[in-house]
Amino acid sequence: MTDQGTHTVLHVGGASPYDVVVGRALADRLPGILGEAVQRVAFLHAAELTELAEPVLRVLREHYDVLALGLPSGEATKAAEVANECWDALGEAGFTRSDAVVTFGGGATTDLGGFVAATWLRGVRVVHVPTTLLAMVDAAVGGKTGINTGAGKNLVGSFHEPAGVLVDLDTLLTLPREELVAGMGEVVKCGFIADPVILDLVEKDPDAATDPHGPVLPELVERAIRVKIDVVVADLKETGGSDGHPGREVLNYGHTMAHAIERAERYSMRHGEAVAIGCCYVAELARLAGHLDDATAARHATAFGAVGLPTTYSGAGFDDLLAAMRVDKKSRGNTLRFVVLDEVAKPVVLTGPSEEHLRAAYDVMAGGAA
C-alpha cells in the first residue's frame, strides 16, 4: 500500500500486474493507465449514470476518440445480446487491438464490459471505474468477467485482468443507501474469510461503517480490496490454494446459495443481499458439519444484520434451491462444494455435505432460528 496524497495505490502482482487506485476525483489518472498507443476508447457505462460519468468522459475525449455505449441497468446488462451489440459497435468503429475499453458502473457493467474487452480480438486493454461499493470490492478487481444464461449466473466468461482500476470514493456519495448497504455483503464476507478487523469495525459502529462521508468506510473498502488482491495473486484462475486453503474459491464464500437465491428471484435481489444470506446459510451448514462453533456461526447473522442486510430467506423451497446449487460453477459433477470456516479467517472446503445437513441449514435460513 502506497499513499500518494489523498490516493492509496494497491498493487496487484502476478503475470499481468496493475494498480488499484483508491481516492477521490481520479478521472485525470485515466490517460496514464491507458497509455499513448491507444487511439480509440469504448466507454461502456450504465445508461442511468450519464451525468455522473461526465468528468470521466471529458478527460477521455481530451485524449482519445471515444465511443460511448450506454448499457441496461443491473443484471439485464449481463446478457449475450448486449455483448453482441457491443461487439457490433466496436466492429463498426474499427476498434483494433491497440484500442481499449473503459467501464463505468456497478458490478454488472464491470462484468459485461470486461467480457467484451476479453473477447474482442481475443483481448484488448480495459480499465474499470466502479461506481458502487459492490463493484469496488468485488467485480472490478481480479480479472473475472462474465455474462448470465438461463441456466445460471456467470456461467459464460473469461479471465481478463484490467490494466488498472480507479476506485473513486466520490461516487459513493450519490449511491442510493440500499445499494451501499448491499455492497457491505461482500465487505463483511471478506472479514469472515480473511480480515477480522473488518468485522471489528463493522460491529463497533455499523453507522460509521456505512457512512460515505466518514473515514471508516474508505478503510473498509481498502481492506476488502486487499483481501481480494492477496487471494487473486496467489490463485488467479481458481486452480486451488496450498496447505488446505481453498485458494481463489474462498472468495465464493456464501455464493453457492447466494447464486441459487438470485436465480430463484430472477436476479431481482441485489447480489450483496443474497451473499449475506448465503454466508449465514453456509455458516449454519459448517456448524452442523462440525467445522464451526455456535458463537461464530451466530456472529454471521449479527455482523450482516448490523449494517441492515438480510440474513434469512424463504422465498423458494429447498428442492428448487438445491437443484440450482447443483449447477453452480464450483460443483464437481453432482458433488456440491462449499467454502466453510473452521474459525474466522480459517477457510476450508466442505465437499459433498449430507442432504440432511443441507436441508437443516435451509430450515434455519428459512425460519431464522436454530
Short mmCIF file of C-alpha atoms in Angstrom, two decimals:
data_model
loop_
_atom_site.label_atom_id
_atom_site.label_comp_id
_atom_site.label_asym_id
_atom_site.label_seq_id
_atom_site.Cartn_x
_atom_site.Cartn_y
_atom_site.Cartn_z
CA MET A 1 0.00 0.00 0.00
CA THR A 2 1.43 3.35 -1.06
CA ASP A 3 -0.10 6.64 -0.02
CA GLN A 4 0.13 9.41 -2.60
CA GLY A 5 -1.60 12.47 -1.20
CA THR A 6 -5.28 11.61 -0.97
CA HIS A 7 -4.81 8.44 -3.03
CA THR A 8 -3.93 4.94 -1.97
CA VAL A 9 -2.34 2.63 -4.53
CA LEU A 10 -2.85 -1.10 -4.04
CA HIS A 11 -0.61 -3.11 -6.34
CA VAL A 12 -1.78 -6.36 -7.90
CA GLY A 13 1.22 -8.51 -8.78
CA GLY A 14 1.43 -11.58 -10.97
CA ALA A 15 1.90 -12.14 -14.70
CA SER A 16 -0.15 -9.05 -15.64
CA PRO A 17 0.44 -6.55 -12.82
CA TYR A 18 -1.73 -3.47 -12.37
CA ASP A 19 -2.69 -0.94 -9.73
CA VAL A 20 -5.95 -0.30 -7.92
CA VAL A 21 -6.11 3.39 -7.03
CA VAL A 22 -8.44 4.33 -4.18
CA GLY A 23 -9.22 8.01 -3.64
CA ARG A 24 -11.35 10.87 -4.87
CA ALA A 25 -11.56 12.76 -8.19
CA LEU A 26 -9.44 10.22 -10.05
CA ALA A 27 -10.53 10.79 -13.65
CA ASP A 28 -7.30 12.59 -14.60
CA ARG A 29 -5.35 9.39 -13.95
CA LEU A 30 -7.05 7.52 -16.81
CA PRO A 31 -4.75 8.55 -19.68
CA GLY A 32 -1.69 7.44 -17.72
CA ILE A 33 -3.20 3.99 -17.29
CA LEU A 34 -4.50 3.63 -20.85
CA GLY A 35 -1.22 4.74 -22.44
CA GLU A 36 -0.22 6.71 -25.51
CA ALA A 37 -0.70 3.87 -28.01
CA VAL A 38 -4.47 3.86 -27.55
CA GLN A 39 -6.39 5.91 -30.12
CA ARG A 40 -9.97 4.83 -29.53
CA VAL A 41 -11.75 4.10 -26.26
CA ALA A 42 -15.09 2.38 -25.90
CA PHE A 43 -16.74 3.84 -22.82
CA LEU A 44 -19.23 1.27 -21.57
CA HIS A 45 -21.40 2.82 -18.89
CA ALA A 46 -24.65 2.18 -17.08
CA ALA A 47 -27.10 4.36 -19.03
CA GLU A 48 -28.58 5.91 -15.89
CA LEU A 49 -25.15 7.22 -14.87
CA THR A 50 -24.60 9.52 -17.85
CA GLU A 51 -24.44 12.67 -15.72
CA LEU A 52 -22.13 11.09 -13.11
CA ALA A 53 -19.87 9.91 -15.91
CA GLU A 54 -19.31 13.37 -17.40
CA PRO A 55 -15.96 14.09 -15.64
CA VAL A 56 -14.57 10.78 -16.91
CA LEU A 57 -15.92 11.32 -20.41
CA ARG A 58 -14.47 14.82 -20.51
CA VAL A 59 -10.97 13.55 -19.70
CA LEU A 60 -11.22 10.70 -22.20
CA ARG A 61 -12.39 12.99 -25.02
CA GLU A 62 -9.40 15.25 -24.46
CA HIS A 63 -7.06 12.38 -25.35
CA TYR A 64 -8.94 9.80 -27.44
CA ASP A 65 -11.69 9.16 -29.94
CA VAL A 66 -14.49 7.98 -27.65
CA LEU A 67 -17.32 5.60 -28.45
CA ALA A 68 -19.82 5.90 -25.59
CA LEU A 69 -22.16 2.93 -25.21
CA GLY A 70 -24.98 3.07 -22.68
CA LEU A 71 -25.87 -0.28 -21.11
CA PRO A 72 -29.07 -1.58 -19.49
CA SER A 73 -29.45 -1.40 -15.72
CA GLY A 74 -28.36 -4.14 -13.36
CA GLU A 75 -28.15 -7.81 -14.27
CA ALA A 76 -30.05 -7.16 -17.51
CA THR A 77 -26.77 -5.93 -18.99
CA LYS A 78 -25.09 -9.31 -18.46
CA ALA A 79 -26.71 -10.92 -21.48
CA ALA A 80 -25.33 -12.36 -24.71
CA GLU A 81 -27.41 -9.97 -26.80
CA VAL A 82 -25.94 -6.94 -25.01
CA ALA A 83 -22.41 -8.25 -25.54
CA ASN A 84 -23.22 -8.82 -29.21
CA GLU A 85 -24.44 -5.23 -29.58
CA CYS A 86 -21.15 -4.01 -28.10
CA TRP A 87 -19.11 -6.22 -30.45
CA ASP A 88 -21.07 -4.89 -33.43
CA ALA A 89 -20.40 -1.29 -32.31
CA LEU A 90 -16.68 -1.96 -31.89
CA GLY A 91 -16.53 -3.52 -35.32
CA GLU A 92 -18.33 -0.61 -36.97
CA ALA A 93 -15.97 1.84 -35.24
CA GLY A 94 -12.90 -0.09 -36.38
CA PHE A 95 -11.52 -0.94 -32.95
CA THR A 96 -8.13 -2.61 -33.10
CA ARG A 97 -6.02 -4.50 -30.59
CA SER A 98 -4.26 -1.28 -29.58
CA ASP A 99 -7.53 0.36 -28.55
CA ALA A 100 -9.21 0.00 -25.17
CA VAL A 101 -12.38 -0.29 -23.14
CA VAL A 102 -13.26 1.72 -20.04
CA THR A 103 -16.16 0.59 -17.87
CA PHE A 104 -18.13 2.92 -15.61
CA GLY A 105 -20.82 1.49 -13.37
CA GLY A 106 -21.64 -1.26 -10.94
CA GLY A 107 -20.66 -4.90 -10.91
CA ALA A 108 -22.86 -5.90 -13.83
CA THR A 109 -21.32 -3.19 -16.02
CA THR A 110 -17.84 -4.28 -14.97
CA ASP A 111 -18.58 -7.95 -15.68
CA LEU A 112 -20.11 -7.26 -19.09
CA GLY A 113 -17.53 -4.65 -20.10
CA GLY A 114 -14.68 -6.87 -19.01
CA PHE A 115 -16.15 -9.76 -21.01
CA VAL A 116 -16.46 -7.59 -24.12
CA ALA A 117 -12.82 -6.48 -23.71
CA ALA A 118 -11.68 -10.06 -23.13
CA THR A 119 -13.36 -11.38 -26.25
CA TRP A 120 -12.89 -8.54 -28.74
CA LEU A 121 -9.92 -9.55 -30.95
CA ARG A 122 -9.11 -12.07 -28.18
CA GLY A 123 -8.41 -9.33 -25.69
CA VAL A 124 -7.93 -5.55 -25.52
CA ARG A 125 -6.99 -3.30 -22.60
CA VAL A 126 -9.70 -2.50 -20.10
CA VAL A 127 -9.79 -0.06 -17.19
CA HIS A 128 -12.58 -0.33 -14.64
CA VAL A 129 -14.10 2.67 -12.87
CA PRO A 130 -16.52 1.05 -10.41
CA THR A 131 -19.29 3.26 -9.05
CA THR A 132 -20.85 1.00 -6.42
CA LEU A 133 -19.39 -0.40 -3.24
CA LEU A 134 -20.05 -3.91 -4.51
CA ALA A 135 -18.12 -3.34 -7.72
CA MET A 136 -15.25 -1.62 -5.89
CA VAL A 137 -14.55 -4.54 -3.57
CA ASP A 138 -15.60 -7.38 -5.83
CA ALA A 139 -16.24 -7.21 -9.57
CA ALA A 140 -13.59 -4.64 -10.59
CA VAL A 141 -10.62 -6.50 -9.09
CA GLY A 142 -9.35 -9.92 -10.05
CA GLY A 143 -9.95 -10.27 -13.77
CA LYS A 144 -13.14 -12.35 -13.72
CA THR A 145 -15.62 -11.38 -16.42
CA GLY A 146 -18.91 -12.96 -17.35
CA ILE A 147 -22.49 -12.94 -18.50
CA ASN A 148 -25.56 -14.84 -17.34
CA THR A 149 -27.57 -17.50 -19.16
CA GLY A 150 -30.89 -19.15 -18.50
CA ALA A 151 -29.01 -21.95 -16.74
CA GLY A 152 -27.38 -19.71 -14.16
CA LYS A 153 -25.24 -16.73 -13.27
CA ASN A 154 -21.74 -16.09 -14.67
CA LEU A 155 -21.60 -19.47 -16.41
CA VAL A 156 -20.09 -17.88 -19.53
CA GLY A 157 -16.99 -15.78 -19.01
CA SER A 158 -13.27 -15.36 -19.18
CA PHE A 159 -10.31 -14.32 -17.05
CA HIS A 160 -9.10 -10.94 -18.29
CA GLU A 161 -7.14 -8.74 -15.91
CA PRO A 162 -7.61 -4.98 -16.24
CA ALA A 163 -4.85 -2.52 -17.00
CA GLY A 164 -5.94 -0.64 -13.89
CA VAL A 165 -8.84 0.11 -11.57
CA LEU A 166 -9.87 3.56 -10.35
CA VAL A 167 -11.93 3.38 -7.16
CA ASP A 168 -13.33 6.90 -6.88
CA LEU A 169 -14.94 7.14 -3.44
CA ASP A 170 -16.85 10.27 -4.51
CA THR A 171 -19.24 8.05 -6.46
CA LEU A 172 -20.41 6.54 -3.18
CA LEU A 173 -21.79 9.94 -2.14
CA THR A 174 -24.55 9.63 -4.76
CA LEU A 175 -25.10 5.88 -4.37
CA PRO A 176 -28.60 5.01 -3.09
CA ARG A 177 -28.48 3.86 0.51
CA GLU A 178 -29.85 0.41 -0.30
CA GLU A 179 -27.11 -0.14 -2.89
CA LEU A 180 -24.39 0.87 -0.46
CA VAL A 181 -25.77 -1.45 2.20
CA ALA A 182 -25.93 -4.28 -0.33
CA GLY A 183 -22.25 -3.76 -1.13
CA MET A 184 -21.46 -4.39 2.51
CA GLY A 185 -22.35 -8.02 1.89
CA GLU A 186 -19.03 -8.56 0.13
CA VAL A 187 -17.15 -6.39 2.63
CA VAL A 188 -18.37 -8.34 5.67
CA LYS A 189 -17.70 -11.59 3.79
CA CYS A 190 -14.05 -10.52 3.48
CA GLY A 191 -13.97 -10.06 7.23
CA PHE A 192 -15.05 -13.62 7.86
CA ILE A 193 -12.72 -15.27 5.33
CA ALA A 194 -9.54 -13.26 5.91
CA ASP A 195 -9.60 -9.98 7.86
CA PRO A 196 -11.23 -9.98 11.31
CA VAL A 197 -10.54 -6.23 11.66
CA ILE A 198 -13.32 -5.68 9.13
CA LEU A 199 -15.74 -7.43 11.46
CA ASP A 200 -14.49 -5.42 14.43
CA LEU A 201 -15.02 -2.12 12.61
CA VAL A 202 -18.49 -3.08 11.42
CA GLU A 203 -19.64 -4.37 14.79
CA LYS A 204 -18.16 -1.44 16.73
CA ASP A 205 -20.07 1.21 14.77
CA PRO A 206 -22.34 -0.01 11.95
CA ASP A 207 -23.45 3.55 11.16
CA ALA A 208 -19.87 4.72 10.62
CA ALA A 209 -19.19 1.63 8.53
CA THR A 210 -21.86 2.70 6.05
CA ASP A 211 -21.21 6.46 6.06
CA PRO A 212 -19.68 7.54 2.70
CA HIS A 213 -18.61 10.87 4.24
CA GLY A 214 -16.60 9.40 7.10
CA PRO A 215 -13.19 7.68 7.47
CA VAL A 216 -14.34 4.14 8.34
CA LEU A 217 -15.91 3.17 5.02
CA PRO A 218 -12.77 4.04 3.00
CA GLU A 219 -10.74 1.85 5.35
CA LEU A 220 -13.21 -0.98 4.88
CA VAL A 221 -13.02 -0.59 1.10
CA GLU A 222 -9.24 -0.75 1.13
CA ARG A 223 -9.19 -3.74 3.48
CA ALA A 224 -11.71 -5.66 1.38
CA ILE A 225 -9.80 -4.91 -1.83
CA ARG A 226 -6.58 -6.03 -0.16
CA VAL A 227 -8.22 -9.34 0.80
CA LYS A 228 -9.23 -9.93 -2.79
CA ILE A 229 -5.82 -8.92 -4.16
CA ASP A 230 -3.98 -11.28 -1.83
CA VAL A 231 -6.22 -14.18 -2.82
CA VAL A 232 -6.18 -13.46 -6.55
CA VAL A 233 -2.42 -13.05 -6.81
CA ALA A 234 -1.96 -16.42 -5.13
CA ASP A 235 -4.52 -18.19 -7.34
CA LEU A 236 -5.53 -16.20 -10.42
CA LYS A 237 -7.57 -18.86 -12.23
CA GLU A 238 -9.07 -20.69 -9.26
CA THR A 239 -6.87 -23.77 -9.60
CA GLY A 240 -6.53 -24.13 -5.83
CA GLY A 241 -4.54 -22.94 -2.87
CA SER A 242 -1.90 -24.58 -0.72
CA ASP A 243 -1.84 -26.02 2.80
CA GLY A 244 -5.54 -26.75 2.68
CA HIS A 245 -6.56 -23.18 1.78
CA PRO A 246 -9.33 -23.08 -0.87
CA GLY A 247 -7.39 -20.53 -2.95
CA ARG A 248 -9.47 -18.16 -5.03
CA GLU A 249 -12.51 -20.29 -4.35
CA VAL A 250 -12.58 -18.67 -0.88
CA LEU A 251 -13.98 -15.51 -2.49
CA ASN A 252 -17.10 -17.54 -3.24
CA TYR A 253 -17.89 -17.93 0.45
CA GLY A 254 -21.67 -17.95 0.69
CA HIS A 255 -22.06 -17.68 -3.07
CA THR A 256 -23.35 -21.17 -3.87
CA MET A 257 -26.57 -20.49 -2.01
CA ALA A 258 -26.48 -16.80 -2.97
CA HIS A 259 -26.48 -17.59 -6.68
CA ALA A 260 -29.31 -20.10 -6.20
CA ILE A 261 -31.36 -17.44 -4.43
CA GLU A 262 -30.62 -14.87 -7.13
CA ARG A 263 -31.77 -17.31 -9.79
CA ALA A 264 -34.94 -18.11 -7.83
CA GLU A 265 -35.62 -14.38 -7.57
CA ARG A 266 -34.88 -13.91 -11.30
CA TYR A 267 -31.99 -11.63 -10.35
CA SER A 268 -34.28 -9.06 -8.76
CA MET A 269 -32.44 -9.37 -5.42
CA ARG A 270 -29.22 -7.40 -5.02
CA HIS A 271 -26.13 -9.57 -5.11
CA GLY A 272 -24.76 -8.38 -1.78
CA GLU A 273 -28.06 -9.15 -0.08
CA ALA A 274 -28.02 -12.68 -1.46
CA VAL A 275 -24.39 -13.07 -0.37
CA ALA A 276 -25.27 -12.09 3.19
CA ILE A 277 -27.99 -14.73 3.30
CA GLY A 278 -25.71 -17.28 1.65
CA CYS A 279 -22.96 -16.67 4.19
CA CYS A 280 -25.40 -17.19 7.06
CA TYR A 281 -26.58 -20.39 5.40
CA VAL A 282 -23.11 -21.81 4.93
CA ALA A 283 -22.14 -20.84 8.49
CA GLU A 284 -25.02 -22.96 9.78
CA LEU A 285 -24.03 -25.76 7.40
CA ALA A 286 -20.48 -25.61 8.76
CA ARG A 287 -21.81 -25.72 12.31
CA LEU A 288 -23.91 -28.78 11.55
CA ALA A 289 -20.95 -30.47 9.86
CA GLY A 290 -18.78 -29.93 12.92
CA HIS A 291 -16.50 -27.25 11.46
CA LEU A 292 -17.71 -24.09 13.17
CA ASP A 293 -18.59 -23.30 16.76
CA ASP A 294 -22.02 -21.99 17.70
CA ALA A 295 -20.84 -18.47 18.55
CA THR A 296 -19.05 -17.85 15.26
CA ALA A 297 -21.96 -19.27 13.28
CA ALA A 298 -24.33 -16.91 15.13
CA ARG A 299 -21.93 -14.00 14.58
CA HIS A 300 -22.71 -14.11 10.87
CA ALA A 301 -26.30 -13.00 11.36
CA THR A 302 -25.17 -10.38 13.87
CA ALA A 303 -22.50 -8.84 11.62
CA PHE A 304 -24.51 -8.83 8.40
CA GLY A 305 -27.65 -7.73 10.19
CA ALA A 306 -25.84 -4.85 11.91
CA VAL A 307 -25.50 -2.96 8.62
CA GLY A 308 -29.04 -3.73 7.52
CA LEU A 309 -28.52 -6.81 5.36
CA PRO A 310 -31.00 -9.69 5.27
CA THR A 311 -29.93 -12.92 6.98
CA THR A 312 -32.92 -15.20 6.27
CA TYR A 313 -34.78 -16.26 3.13
CA SER A 314 -37.86 -18.37 2.49
CA GLY A 315 -38.84 -17.24 -0.99
CA ALA A 316 -38.05 -20.58 -2.61
CA GLY A 317 -38.25 -24.16 -1.44
CA PHE A 318 -35.30 -26.33 -0.52
CA ASP A 319 -35.60 -28.64 -3.52
CA ASP A 320 -35.56 -25.75 -6.00
CA LEU A 321 -32.55 -24.14 -4.36
CA LEU A 322 -30.71 -27.48 -4.16
CA ALA A 323 -31.26 -28.04 -7.88
CA ALA A 324 -29.88 -24.57 -8.61
CA MET A 325 -26.85 -25.18 -6.39
CA ARG A 326 -26.04 -28.37 -8.28
CA VAL A 327 -25.31 -26.39 -11.47
CA ASP A 328 -23.08 -23.93 -9.61
CA LYS A 329 -19.62 -23.42 -11.15
CA LYS A 330 -17.95 -24.77 -8.02
CA SER A 331 -19.70 -28.14 -8.15
CA ARG A 332 -17.76 -31.15 -9.38
CA GLY A 333 -20.08 -33.43 -11.30
CA ASN A 334 -23.02 -33.94 -8.98
CA THR A 335 -20.95 -33.24 -5.87
CA LEU A 336 -21.58 -29.96 -4.09
CA ARG A 337 -18.62 -28.00 -2.73
CA PHE A 338 -18.86 -25.23 -0.16
CA VAL A 339 -16.22 -22.97 1.29
CA VAL A 340 -16.76 -23.11 5.05
CA LEU A 341 -14.90 -21.83 8.09
CA ASP A 342 -13.16 -23.73 10.85
CA GLU A 343 -12.97 -20.33 12.53
CA VAL A 344 -12.79 -16.71 11.40
CA ALA A 345 -10.10 -16.38 8.69
CA LYS A 346 -9.62 -20.17 8.59
CA PRO A 347 -11.47 -21.29 5.44
CA VAL A 348 -11.61 -24.86 4.14
CA VAL A 349 -13.65 -26.72 1.53
CA LEU A 350 -16.55 -28.93 2.55
CA THR A 351 -17.22 -31.49 -0.18
CA GLY A 352 -20.43 -33.43 -0.51
CA PRO A 353 -22.28 -32.47 2.69
CA SER A 354 -25.22 -34.68 3.55
CA GLU A 355 -28.66 -33.71 2.32
CA GLU A 356 -29.77 -33.88 5.95
CA HIS A 357 -27.37 -31.07 6.85
CA LEU A 358 -28.18 -29.12 3.68
CA ARG A 359 -31.89 -29.28 4.49
CA ALA A 360 -31.41 -28.49 8.18
CA ALA A 361 -29.36 -25.41 7.31
CA TYR A 362 -32.10 -24.36 4.89
CA ASP A 363 -34.70 -24.72 7.66
CA VAL A 364 -32.66 -22.30 9.80
CA MET A 365 -32.25 -19.92 6.86
CA ALA A 366 -35.97 -20.01 6.15
CA GLY A 367 -37.07 -19.75 9.76
CA GLY A 368 -34.29 -17.65 11.23
CA ALA A 369 -33.70 -19.80 14.30
CA ALA A 370 -31.67 -22.89 15.09
#
